[in-house]
XYZ file of C-alpha atoms in Angstrom:
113
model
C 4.828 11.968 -11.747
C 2.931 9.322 -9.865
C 0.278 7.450 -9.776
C -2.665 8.955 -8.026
C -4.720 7.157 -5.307
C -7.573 6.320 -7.538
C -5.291 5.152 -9.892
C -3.574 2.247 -7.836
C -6.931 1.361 -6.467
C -7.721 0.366 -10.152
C -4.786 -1.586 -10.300
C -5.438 -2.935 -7.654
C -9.118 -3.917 -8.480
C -7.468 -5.474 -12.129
C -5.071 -7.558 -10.395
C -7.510 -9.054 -8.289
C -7.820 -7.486 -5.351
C -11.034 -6.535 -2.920
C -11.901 -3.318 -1.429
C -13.137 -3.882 1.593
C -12.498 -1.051 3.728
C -12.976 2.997 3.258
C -11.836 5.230 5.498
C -11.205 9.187 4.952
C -8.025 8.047 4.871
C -7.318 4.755 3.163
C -8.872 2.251 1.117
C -8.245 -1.757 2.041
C -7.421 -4.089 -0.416
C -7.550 -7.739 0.197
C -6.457 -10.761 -2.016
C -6.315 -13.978 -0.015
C -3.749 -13.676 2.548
C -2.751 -10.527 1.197
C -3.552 -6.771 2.367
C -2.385 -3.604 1.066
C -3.733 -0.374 1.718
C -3.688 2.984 -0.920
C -3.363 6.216 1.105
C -5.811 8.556 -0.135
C -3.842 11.394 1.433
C -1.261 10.879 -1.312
C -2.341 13.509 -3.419
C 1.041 13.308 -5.787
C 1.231 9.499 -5.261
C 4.373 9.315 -3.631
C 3.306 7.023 -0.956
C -0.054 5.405 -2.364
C 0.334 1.728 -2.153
C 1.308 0.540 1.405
C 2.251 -2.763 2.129
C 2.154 -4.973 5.074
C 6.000 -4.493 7.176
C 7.000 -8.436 6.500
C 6.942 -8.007 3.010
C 9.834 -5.470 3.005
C 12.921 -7.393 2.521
C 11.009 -9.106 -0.716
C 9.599 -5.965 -1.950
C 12.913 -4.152 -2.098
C 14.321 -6.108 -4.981
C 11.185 -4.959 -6.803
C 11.130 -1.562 -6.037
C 12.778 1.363 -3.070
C 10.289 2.042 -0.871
C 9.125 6.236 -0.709
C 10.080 6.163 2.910
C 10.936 3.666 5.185
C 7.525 3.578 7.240
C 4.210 5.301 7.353
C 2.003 5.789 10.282
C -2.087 6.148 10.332
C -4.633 4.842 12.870
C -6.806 3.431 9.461
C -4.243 0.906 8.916
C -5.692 -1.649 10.744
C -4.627 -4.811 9.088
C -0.789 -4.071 9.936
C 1.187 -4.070 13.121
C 1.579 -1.480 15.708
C 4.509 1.187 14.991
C 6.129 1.488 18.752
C 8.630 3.584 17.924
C 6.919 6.578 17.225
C 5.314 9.341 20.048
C 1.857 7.531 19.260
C 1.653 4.361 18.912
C -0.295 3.786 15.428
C -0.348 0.900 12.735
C 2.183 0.771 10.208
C 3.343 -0.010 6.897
C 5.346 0.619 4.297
C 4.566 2.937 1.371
C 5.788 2.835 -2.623
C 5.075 5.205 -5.385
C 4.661 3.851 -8.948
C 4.673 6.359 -12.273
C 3.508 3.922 -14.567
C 0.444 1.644 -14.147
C 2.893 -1.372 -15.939
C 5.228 -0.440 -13.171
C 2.453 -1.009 -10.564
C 1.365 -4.389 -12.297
C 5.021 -5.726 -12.681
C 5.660 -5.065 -8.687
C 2.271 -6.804 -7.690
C 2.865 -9.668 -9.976
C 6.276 -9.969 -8.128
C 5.695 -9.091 -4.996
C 2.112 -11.243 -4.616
C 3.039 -14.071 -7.308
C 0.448 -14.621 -10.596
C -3.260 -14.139 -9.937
């Protein structure tokens, strides 16, 4: 079982970071230089955090990534994803069961707030 959506975002909020964008889709979070999004589409919470595509080479020795990219038009803080048939923003999405699990990759992956 994962985390839900709303669940992350609280995370999120305790480790510092700023909504600052709500879509039907996503919400943005921003701490500093750094932006995440959580996919509120995520019902089972598979693929609610999503981080920015140049963090992936750090963020695997923290945790696998769900899958190795997801699209959505709302992410507009992250590069373009040519690949694809449509060309929509990018990033890359992680799943976390425990909230500890969540706090430990954030505190890793973003340093100490």
């Amino acid at each position: 079982m994962y985390l839900r959506p709303d669940e992350v975002a609280r995370v999120l909020e305790k480790a510092g970071f700023t909504m600052d964008v709500v879509t039907p889709k996503t919400y943005g979070y921003r701490r500093g230089e750094n932006y995440v999004y959580v996919n509120r589409e995520a019902r089972m919470g598979r693929t609610a955090l999503i981080i920015h595509p140049t963090l992936k080479e750090r963020s695997q020795t923290l945790a696998d990534p769900a899958t190795d990219v997801k699209t959505c038009d709302h992410y507009q803080h992250f590069p373009l994803y040519l690949a694809g048939e449509t060309h929509q923003h990018y990033g890359i999405p992680h799943g976390f069961s425990s909230r500890i699990a969540l706090e430990r990759y954030l505190s890793g992956l973003f340093g100490e707030h």
